[in-house]
Amino acid sequence: MLPEDYLVVALFGIVAIIAGPVAYLVNRWFRPGRTLPYTEDTYECGEEPIGSAHVRFNFQYYIFAIVFVAFDVIAVVLLLWAFNLAEYRGAEALFWSMAFVLTFALLLGGAAFYALMKQEKVSA
Amino acid sequence: MSGLFDLGGWSREISAFVSDILAWLADLFGGWIPWFRDVANWFRTDVVIEFWGFVIAVMIMLVFAVINLLVVLWMERKLYGRLQDRRGVMVPHPWKKIHKGTGFLQNMADGIKLVMKESITPRNADKSMFHAAPAIIFISSVMAYAAIPLSTTFVLADLELGLIFIVAMFALSPLAVLIAGWASGNKYTLIGGMRGAAQMLAYEIPLLLCIAGVAIMAGSLNPMEVVAAQQRTSVLGIENWYFIPQFIGFIVFMVAILAELEKLPFDIPEAESELVEGWLTEITDIRFGLIFMSKWMKGWAAAALVVLLFFGGWSGPFFPQEVWFMIKTYIVFAFFVWIAWILPRIRIDQILKIGWYELVPLSFATILIAVALKFLSHFGMGWF
């Protein structure tokens, strides 16, 4: 089931991957080729660029990136559980699977929310 | 109603027809060129017919994607023209003095113009990554079309995990935004790329959780089965479109998908008034064109996702499935345009606040609602 289903997707991907470079190539044939001394300068609103942009950048939202990982795990578990939901036959099996998944989600979600609340207190 | 276009079946028939022509040619010339008959026989084997059928289906889907892109682009430009009290794109007719309907050509003219534009690669740019990023964005946006079904028959790949596949393709493009922002070697692009990454962190979780809520109710991640689940009648005696039981999820999903598309209230990575053109500042020529194209390709794909998840996909009376699906997606897309052009841009800390402190808790609520409805329905007491 799997290889046949994804064969079309792979073909589609190959065509899409070819399309980008082909567009670049067509552009190479048609575009004007003149370059002026300042054409390749970094754009900085007409001023001469000061310094490099490849610097250490203060990514202010670091705590969100950490919390994102926790939430991502919840999302993956919930999606996989939803995918296999038909496997749980009978009310009891359904109830226990729901209880386990929700407990897991609420535990991890609670921890993540605690981190977010703390972040808000620190930044405020 | 059933579907009009049977993509897989028709492609296979075209492929078989071509192989018949080849067989006829082989009979004609087989006497003179001995190996020709072998080649023709190879072309007539089932595996080869199947393979070329797939290739033809892929080509049909790509042609659909491009034509649909032109329509969607024209629609957006006309609509926001009207919202700004203008008539929108118009091109004078070459010889008659009319303007009606010719605005459609403007997008093609823009495409040709972008092909002929000068290409500028900044001296300070990380060249390979700078050129790779637009291609990554284009590929990921086109790939989403592989898993979107337009009807029960017009579908390229009927995947068990279709919804996850579409969202995964959507989630690739913020990565390319970050790459382009860093590789351009420009301060504006750097800030734009970082904003893109922060924004992605904020909306990705609500998006996934809303899909999980729908998947719990439908019991599947296959878009076809999600639509089939919505066609079952509910307690109200009408079709059970999920925007009624999952109303909170629907609202959260709409907000998150607008952020995904970088449409105006959430176009913080671009922010023309602060960052020149954001992460796109240094990108010129057809690279800009590819990004521009993939933005609207993604726009329609997002509208299709909303229709599949919440508006019953292609279900509707009288008309064929594809017609209903296109009508619904264009209405949802028009809604996107309307929202985008009447609201001002919000700040980066505001989208983080909205994402983390409002959308995430609400999407947890949708999961709880979905689980409760599923559990009740097991005892015949539920919504569906």
Coordinates of C-alpha atoms in Angstrom, one line a residue:
Chain A
M1 CA 0.0 0.0 0.0
L2 CA 2.7 2.5 1.0
P3 CA 5.1 2.4 -1.9
E4 CA 2.4 2.6 -4.6
D5 CA 0.7 5.5 -2.8
Y6 CA 3.8 7.5 -2.4
L7 CA 5.2 6.8 -5.9
V8 CA 3.0 9.5 -7.4
V9 CA 4.1 11.9 -4.6
A10 CA 7.7 11.1 -5.4
L11 CA 7.1 11.8 -9.1
F12 CA 5.4 15.0 -8.3
G13 CA 8.3 16.0 -6.1
I14 CA 10.8 15.2 -8.8
V15 CA 8.9 17.4 -11.3
A16 CA 8.7 20.2 -8.7
I17 CA 12.4 19.9 -7.9
I18 CA 13.2 20.1 -11.7
A19 CA 10.9 23.1 -12.2
G20 CA 12.8 25.5 -9.9
P21 CA 16.2 25.2 -11.6
V22 CA 14.5 25.3 -15.0
A23 CA 13.0 28.6 -14.1
Y24 CA 16.4 29.9 -13.0
L25 CA 17.9 28.7 -16.4
V26 CA 15.2 30.4 -18.4
N27 CA 15.8 33.6 -16.5
R28 CA 19.6 33.2 -17.3
W29 CA 18.8 33.3 -21.0
F30 CA 16.5 36.3 -20.9
R31 CA 17.9 38.7 -18.3
P32 CA 20.2 41.6 -19.0
G33 CA 23.8 41.0 -18.1
R34 CA 25.2 44.4 -17.2
T35 CA 26.5 44.9 -13.7
L36 CA 27.5 48.2 -12.1
P37 CA 30.1 48.5 -9.3
Y38 CA 27.4 49.0 -6.7
T39 CA 24.9 46.5 -8.1
E40 CA 26.0 43.7 -5.8
D41 CA 26.1 45.8 -2.7
T42 CA 23.9 44.9 0.2
Y43 CA 20.7 46.9 0.2
E44 CA 20.6 49.4 3.0
C45 CA 18.2 52.1 1.8
G46 CA 20.8 53.8 -0.5
E47 CA 23.4 54.2 2.2
E48 CA 26.7 52.4 2.1
P49 CA 26.2 49.2 4.2
I50 CA 27.8 49.3 7.6
G51 CA 29.2 46.1 9.0
S52 CA 28.2 42.5 8.2
A53 CA 24.8 41.0 8.8
H54 CA 26.3 37.6 9.7
V55 CA 26.4 38.5 13.4
R56 CA 25.3 36.9 16.6
F57 CA 21.6 37.8 16.7
N58 CA 19.7 38.0 20.0
F59 CA 16.8 35.7 19.4
Q60 CA 14.5 37.0 22.1
Y61 CA 11.9 34.3 21.9
Y62 CA 14.2 31.5 23.1
I63 CA 11.8 30.2 25.8
F64 CA 9.1 29.8 23.2
A65 CA 11.4 27.6 21.1
I66 CA 11.9 25.4 24.2
V67 CA 8.2 25.2 25.0
F68 CA 7.5 24.5 21.3
V69 CA 9.3 21.2 21.7
A70 CA 7.0 20.1 24.5
F71 CA 3.9 21.1 22.6
D72 CA 5.2 19.4 19.5
V73 CA 5.4 16.1 21.3
I74 CA 1.8 16.5 22.5
A75 CA 0.7 17.3 19.0
V76 CA 2.5 14.3 17.5
V77 CA 1.1 11.9 20.2
L78 CA -2.5 13.3 19.7
L79 CA -2.3 12.9 15.9
L80 CA -1.0 9.4 16.1
W81 CA -3.6 8.5 18.7
A82 CA -6.4 10.0 16.4
F83 CA -5.0 8.0 13.5
N84 CA -5.3 4.7 15.5
L85 CA -8.6 5.6 17.2
A86 CA -10.5 3.0 15.2
E87 CA -8.3 0.2 16.7
Y88 CA -9.9 0.8 20.2
R89 CA -13.1 -1.3 20.0
G90 CA -15.5 -1.2 22.9
A91 CA -16.3 1.5 25.4
E92 CA -13.8 0.4 28.0
A93 CA -10.8 0.4 25.7
L94 CA -11.8 3.7 24.3
F95 CA -12.2 5.2 27.8
W96 CA -8.8 4.0 29.0
S97 CA -7.0 5.2 25.8
M98 CA -8.6 8.6 26.2
A99 CA -7.8 8.7 29.9
F100 CA -4.1 7.9 29.2
V101 CA -3.7 10.3 26.3
L102 CA -5.5 13.2 28.0
T103 CA -3.5 12.7 31.2
F104 CA -0.3 12.8 29.2
A105 CA -1.4 15.9 27.2
L106 CA -2.5 17.7 30.4
L107 CA 0.7 16.9 32.3
L108 CA 3.0 18.1 29.5
G109 CA 0.6 21.0 28.7
G110 CA 0.5 22.0 32.3
A111 CA 4.3 22.1 32.6
A112 CA 4.5 24.1 29.4
F113 CA 1.9 26.6 30.6
Y114 CA 3.8 27.0 33.9
A115 CA 7.0 27.8 31.9
L116 CA 5.0 30.3 29.8
M117 CA 3.5 32.0 32.8
K118 CA 7.0 32.3 34.4
Q119 CA 8.3 33.7 31.1
E120 CA 5.6 36.4 31.2
K121 CA 6.5 37.3 34.8
V122 CA 10.2 37.6 34.0
S123 CA 9.7 39.7 30.9
A124 CA 7.1 41.9 32.5
Chain B
M1 CA -23.2 13.9 -6.9
S2 CA -20.2 12.0 -8.1
G3 CA -17.0 13.5 -9.4
L4 CA -16.5 14.8 -13.0
F5 CA -12.9 14.0 -13.5
D6 CA -11.4 10.6 -12.8
L7 CA -7.7 11.7 -12.7
G8 CA -6.2 8.2 -12.1
G9 CA -8.4 6.4 -14.5
W10 CA -8.2 8.9 -17.3
S11 CA -4.4 9.2 -17.1
R12 CA -4.2 5.4 -17.3
E13 CA -6.4 5.4 -20.4
I14 CA -4.3 8.1 -22.1
S15 CA -1.2 6.1 -21.3
A16 CA -2.8 2.9 -22.7
F17 CA -3.9 4.8 -25.8
V18 CA -0.3 6.1 -26.4
S19 CA 1.1 2.6 -26.0
D20 CA -1.5 1.4 -28.5
I21 CA -0.2 3.9 -31.0
L22 CA 3.3 2.7 -30.3
A23 CA 2.2 -0.9 -30.9
W24 CA 0.7 0.2 -34.2
L25 CA 4.0 1.9 -35.2
A26 CA 5.9 -1.2 -34.2
D27 CA 3.7 -3.3 -36.5
L28 CA 4.4 -0.7 -39.3
F29 CA 8.2 -0.5 -38.9
G30 CA 8.9 -3.7 -37.0
G31 CA 10.0 -5.4 -40.2
W32 CA 12.7 -2.9 -40.9
I33 CA 14.0 -2.1 -37.4
P34 CA 14.1 -5.3 -35.4
W35 CA 14.6 -3.7 -31.9
F36 CA 11.7 -1.4 -32.4
R37 CA 9.2 -4.2 -31.7
D38 CA 10.9 -5.1 -28.4
V39 CA 10.7 -1.4 -27.4
A40 CA 7.0 -1.3 -28.3
N41 CA 6.4 -4.5 -26.4
W42 CA 8.2 -3.1 -23.3
F43 CA 6.0 0.0 -23.6
R44 CA 2.9 -2.2 -23.6
T45 CA 3.7 -4.0 -20.3
D46 CA 1.4 -3.1 -17.4
V47 CA 4.1 -1.6 -15.2
V48 CA 5.1 0.9 -17.9
I49 CA 1.5 1.9 -18.7
E50 CA 0.9 2.4 -15.0
F51 CA 4.1 4.5 -14.7
W52 CA 3.3 6.8 -17.6
G53 CA -0.3 7.0 -16.3
F54 CA 1.2 8.4 -13.1
V55 CA 3.4 10.9 -15.0
I56 CA 0.4 12.1 -17.0
A57 CA -1.6 12.5 -13.8
V58 CA 1.2 14.5 -12.3
M59 CA 1.3 16.8 -15.3
I60 CA -2.5 17.3 -15.2
M61 CA -2.3 18.2 -11.6
L62 CA 0.5 20.7 -12.2
V63 CA -1.4 22.3 -15.1
F64 CA -4.4 22.6 -12.7
A65 CA -2.2 24.2 -10.1
V66 CA -0.8 26.8 -12.5
I67 CA -4.2 27.7 -14.0
N68 CA -5.7 27.8 -10.5
L69 CA -2.9 30.1 -9.4
L70 CA -3.7 32.6 -12.2
V71 CA -7.4 32.6 -11.2
V72 CA -6.6 33.0 -7.5
L73 CA -4.1 35.8 -8.1
W74 CA -6.5 37.6 -10.4
M75 CA -9.3 37.2 -7.8
E76 CA -7.1 38.6 -5.0
R77 CA -6.0 41.7 -7.0
K78 CA -9.5 42.4 -8.2
L79 CA -11.0 42.0 -4.7
Y80 CA -8.6 44.2 -2.9
G81 CA -8.8 46.7 -5.6
R82 CA -12.5 46.9 -4.9
L83 CA -11.9 47.1 -1.2
Q84 CA -9.6 50.1 -1.8
D85 CA -12.3 51.7 -4.1
R86 CA -10.4 50.9 -7.3
R87 CA -11.2 48.6 -10.1
G88 CA -8.1 46.4 -9.7
V89 CA -5.9 45.0 -12.5
M90 CA -6.9 46.1 -16.0
V91 CA -4.9 45.9 -19.2
P92 CA -6.1 47.9 -22.2
H93 CA -7.3 45.6 -25.0
P94 CA -4.7 45.7 -27.8
W95 CA -7.1 47.0 -30.5
K96 CA -10.6 47.4 -29.0
K97 CA -11.3 50.2 -26.5
I98 CA -12.4 47.9 -23.7
H99 CA -11.0 46.9 -20.3
K100 CA -13.4 44.2 -19.3
G101 CA -11.9 40.8 -18.5
T102 CA -8.4 41.7 -19.8
G103 CA -7.0 42.1 -16.3
F104 CA -6.6 38.4 -16.3
L105 CA -3.7 38.8 -18.7
Q106 CA -1.8 41.1 -16.2
N107 CA -0.6 38.1 -14.1
M108 CA 0.9 36.4 -17.2
A109 CA 2.5 39.7 -18.2
D110 CA 4.0 40.0 -14.6
G111 CA 5.3 36.4 -14.9
I112 CA 7.0 37.1 -18.2
K113 CA 8.4 40.4 -16.8
L114 CA 9.9 38.6 -13.8
V115 CA 11.6 36.0 -16.1
M116 CA 13.3 38.9 -17.9
K117 CA 14.4 40.8 -14.8
E118 CA 18.1 41.4 -13.9
S119 CA 19.4 38.9 -11.4
I120 CA 21.3 40.4 -8.4
T121 CA 23.2 38.2 -6.0
P122 CA 24.6 40.4 -3.2
R123 CA 28.4 40.1 -2.7
N124 CA 27.9 39.3 1.0
A125 CA 25.3 36.6 0.4
D126 CA 25.8 32.9 1.2
K127 CA 25.3 32.1 -2.5
S128 CA 24.2 28.5 -2.6
M129 CA 21.7 28.9 0.3
F130 CA 20.5 32.2 -1.2
H131 CA 19.6 30.5 -4.5
A132 CA 18.3 27.3 -2.8
A133 CA 15.7 29.1 -0.5
P134 CA 13.3 30.2 -3.2
A135 CA 13.4 26.7 -4.8
I136 CA 12.6 25.1 -1.4
I137 CA 9.6 27.4 -0.9
F138 CA 8.3 26.7 -4.4
I139 CA 8.8 22.9 -4.1
S140 CA 7.1 22.7 -0.7
S141 CA 4.1 24.7 -1.9
V142 CA 3.7 22.7 -5.1
M143 CA 4.1 19.4 -3.2
A144 CA 1.1 20.2 -1.0
Y145 CA -1.1 19.8 -4.1
A146 CA -0.1 16.1 -4.4
A147 CA -2.4 15.2 -1.4
I148 CA -5.3 17.6 -1.9
P149 CA -8.4 15.8 -3.3
L150 CA -10.8 17.9 -5.3
S151 CA -13.4 15.1 -5.4
T152 CA -13.6 11.4 -4.7
T153 CA -12.0 10.8 -8.1
F154 CA -9.9 13.9 -8.9
V155 CA -7.0 13.1 -6.5
L156 CA -3.4 12.5 -7.3
A157 CA -2.3 10.5 -4.2
D158 CA -5.0 9.1 -1.8
L159 CA -2.7 9.1 1.3
E160 CA -3.6 7.6 4.6
L161 CA -1.7 10.5 6.3
G162 CA -2.7 13.1 3.7
L163 CA -3.5 15.9 6.2
I164 CA -0.1 15.5 7.9
F165 CA 1.6 15.5 4.5
I166 CA -0.1 18.8 3.5
V167 CA 0.8 20.4 6.9
A168 CA 4.3 19.1 6.7
M169 CA 4.8 20.7 3.3
F170 CA 3.4 24.0 4.7
A171 CA 5.8 23.8 7.7
L172 CA 8.8 23.6 5.4
S173 CA 8.5 27.1 4.1
P174 CA 9.3 29.0 7.4
L175 CA 12.6 27.0 7.3
A176 CA 13.3 28.4 3.9
V177 CA 12.4 31.9 5.1
L178 CA 14.9 31.6 7.9
I179 CA 17.5 30.3 5.4
A180 CA 16.8 33.2 2.9
G181 CA 16.9 35.7 5.7
W182 CA 20.3 34.6 7.0
A183 CA 21.9 33.8 3.6
S184 CA 21.1 37.2 2.0
G185 CA 23.6 38.9 4.3
N186 CA 21.3 41.9 4.9
K187 CA 20.1 43.2 8.2
Y188 CA 16.5 43.6 7.1
T189 CA 16.4 40.0 5.8
L190 CA 18.0 38.7 9.0
I191 CA 15.3 40.3 11.2
G192 CA 12.6 39.2 8.8
G193 CA 13.9 35.6 8.8
M194 CA 14.1 35.5 12.6
R195 CA 10.6 36.9 12.8
G196 CA 9.4 34.2 10.4
A197 CA 10.9 31.5 12.7
A198 CA 9.3 33.0 15.8
Q199 CA 5.9 33.3 14.1
M200 CA 6.1 29.7 13.0
L201 CA 6.7 28.6 16.5
A202 CA 3.6 30.5 17.6
Y203 CA 1.0 29.2 15.1
E204 CA 2.3 25.7 14.2
I205 CA 1.0 24.0 17.4
P206 CA -2.6 25.4 17.3
L207 CA -2.7 24.3 13.6
L208 CA -1.7 20.8 14.4
L209 CA -4.0 20.5 17.4
C210 CA -7.0 21.7 15.4
I211 CA -6.3 19.0 12.8
A212 CA -5.9 16.5 15.6
G213 CA -9.4 17.6 16.9
V214 CA -10.9 17.0 13.5
A215 CA -9.0 13.7 13.1
I216 CA -10.3 12.5 16.4
M217 CA -13.9 13.2 15.3
A218 CA -13.5 11.7 11.9
G219 CA -11.3 8.8 13.1
S220 CA -8.9 9.3 10.2
L221 CA -6.2 11.6 8.8
N222 CA -7.1 10.8 5.2
P223 CA -8.9 13.9 3.7
M224 CA -11.2 11.7 1.7
E225 CA -12.4 9.9 4.9
V226 CA -12.7 13.2 6.8
V227 CA -15.1 14.4 4.1
A228 CA -16.9 11.1 4.1
A229 CA -17.3 11.4 7.9
Q230 CA -18.8 14.9 7.4
Q231 CA -21.4 13.6 4.9
R232 CA -23.0 11.5 7.6
T233 CA -26.1 13.3 9.0
S234 CA -26.0 14.6 12.5
V235 CA -28.8 15.0 15.1
L236 CA -29.9 18.2 13.4
G237 CA -30.8 16.2 10.3
I238 CA -28.3 18.0 8.1
E239 CA -24.8 17.1 7.0
N240 CA -22.4 17.1 9.8
W241 CA -19.9 19.8 8.7
Y242 CA -17.3 20.1 11.4
F243 CA -17.4 23.9 11.7
I244 CA -20.5 23.5 13.9
P245 CA -19.3 21.0 16.5
Q246 CA -15.7 22.3 16.2
F247 CA -16.5 26.0 16.0
I248 CA -13.7 27.0 18.4
G249 CA -11.3 24.8 16.4
F250 CA -12.5 26.4 13.2
I251 CA -11.8 29.9 14.4
V252 CA -8.4 28.9 15.8
F253 CA -7.6 27.2 12.5
M254 CA -8.5 30.2 10.5
V255 CA -6.3 32.5 12.5
A256 CA -3.4 30.0 12.4
I257 CA -3.7 29.4 8.7
L258 CA -3.6 33.2 8.0
A259 CA -0.4 33.3 10.0
E260 CA 0.9 30.4 8.0
L261 CA 0.2 32.2 4.8
E262 CA 1.9 35.4 6.0
K263 CA -1.3 37.3 5.0
L264 CA -1.6 40.8 6.2
P265 CA -2.6 40.8 9.9
F266 CA 0.3 38.4 10.3
D267 CA 2.8 39.4 7.6
I268 CA 5.3 40.4 10.3
P269 CA 8.3 38.7 8.5
E270 CA 7.7 41.0 5.5
A271 CA 6.4 44.2 7.2
E272 CA 7.1 46.6 4.3
S273 CA 6.8 49.7 6.5
E274 CA 9.5 48.6 8.9
L275 CA 11.8 46.1 7.0
V276 CA 11.8 47.3 3.4
E277 CA 10.5 43.9 2.1
G278 CA 11.5 41.8 5.1
W279 CA 13.2 38.5 4.2
L280 CA 12.5 39.1 0.5
T281 CA 14.6 42.3 0.3
E282 CA 17.6 41.0 -1.6
I283 CA 15.7 38.5 -3.8
T284 CA 15.3 39.5 -7.4
D285 CA 14.2 38.1 -10.8
I286 CA 12.4 34.8 -11.2
R287 CA 13.5 33.8 -7.7
F288 CA 11.1 36.5 -6.4
G289 CA 8.6 35.2 -9.0
L290 CA 8.7 31.7 -7.7
I291 CA 8.2 32.9 -4.1
F292 CA 5.3 35.1 -5.3
M293 CA 3.7 32.2 -7.1
S294 CA 4.1 29.8 -4.2
K295 CA 2.5 32.3 -1.9
W296 CA -0.8 32.1 -3.8
M297 CA -0.4 28.4 -4.5
K298 CA -0.3 28.0 -0.7
G299 CA -3.2 30.4 -0.4
W300 CA -5.5 28.2 -2.4
A301 CA -4.1 25.0 -0.7
A302 CA -4.9 26.5 2.7
A303 CA -8.4 27.4 1.6
A304 CA -8.8 23.8 0.3
L305 CA -7.6 22.6 3.7
V306 CA -10.2 24.7 5.5
V307 CA -12.9 23.4 3.2
L308 CA -11.8 19.8 3.6
L309 CA -11.6 20.0 7.4
F310 CA -14.6 22.1 8.3
F311 CA -16.9 22.7 5.3
G312 CA -17.7 19.2 4.1
G313 CA -15.3 19.2 1.2
W314 CA -17.1 18.5 -2.0
S315 CA -20.5 17.6 -0.5
G316 CA -23.4 19.6 -1.9
P317 CA -26.6 19.2 -4.0
F318 CA -27.1 19.4 -7.8
F319 CA -23.6 20.3 -9.0
P320 CA -20.7 17.8 -9.5
Q321 CA -18.2 17.5 -6.7
E322 CA -15.4 19.5 -8.3
V323 CA -17.7 22.5 -8.9
W324 CA -18.8 22.5 -5.2
F325 CA -15.2 22.2 -4.0
M326 CA -14.0 25.0 -6.2
I327 CA -16.9 27.3 -5.2
K328 CA -16.2 26.7 -1.5
T329 CA -12.4 27.1 -1.8
Y330 CA -12.9 30.4 -3.7
I331 CA -15.3 31.7 -1.1
V332 CA -12.9 30.8 1.7
F333 CA -10.0 32.4 -0.3
A334 CA -12.1 35.6 -0.8
F335 CA -12.6 35.6 3.0
F336 CA -8.8 35.4 3.5
V337 CA -8.4 38.4 1.1
W338 CA -11.1 40.3 2.9
I339 CA -9.5 39.8 6.3
A340 CA -6.1 40.6 4.9
W341 CA -6.9 43.9 3.4
I342 CA -9.1 45.4 6.1
L343 CA -6.9 44.7 9.2
P344 CA -3.7 46.5 10.1
R345 CA -0.5 44.5 10.8
I346 CA 0.0 43.3 14.4
R347 CA 3.4 43.4 16.2
I348 CA 5.7 40.4 16.6
D349 CA 5.1 40.2 20.4
Q350 CA 1.4 40.4 19.8
I351 CA 1.4 37.3 17.5
L352 CA 3.4 35.5 20.1
K353 CA 0.9 36.4 22.8
I354 CA -2.0 35.5 20.6
G355 CA -0.4 32.2 19.6
W356 CA 0.8 31.0 23.0
Y357 CA -1.6 32.5 25.5
E358 CA -4.9 32.3 23.4
L359 CA -4.7 29.9 20.5
V360 CA -2.9 27.1 22.2
P361 CA -5.4 26.9 25.2
L362 CA -8.3 27.2 22.8
S363 CA -7.0 24.4 20.7
F364 CA -6.7 22.2 23.8
A365 CA -10.3 23.0 24.4
T366 CA -11.2 21.8 20.9
I367 CA -9.3 18.5 21.6
L368 CA -11.4 18.1 24.8
I369 CA -14.6 18.8 22.9
A370 CA -13.6 16.3 20.2
V371 CA -12.8 13.6 22.7
A372 CA -16.0 14.2 24.6
L373 CA -18.2 14.1 21.4
K374 CA -16.4 10.9 20.3
F375 CA -16.9 9.3 23.7
L376 CA -20.6 10.2 23.8
S377 CA -21.2 9.1 20.3
H378 CA -20.0 5.7 21.4
F379 CA -23.1 5.4 23.5
G380 CA -25.4 6.8 20.8
M381 CA -25.7 10.1 22.6
G382 CA -23.3 12.3 20.7
W383 CA -23.5 14.8 18.0
F384 CA -23.1 12.3 15.2

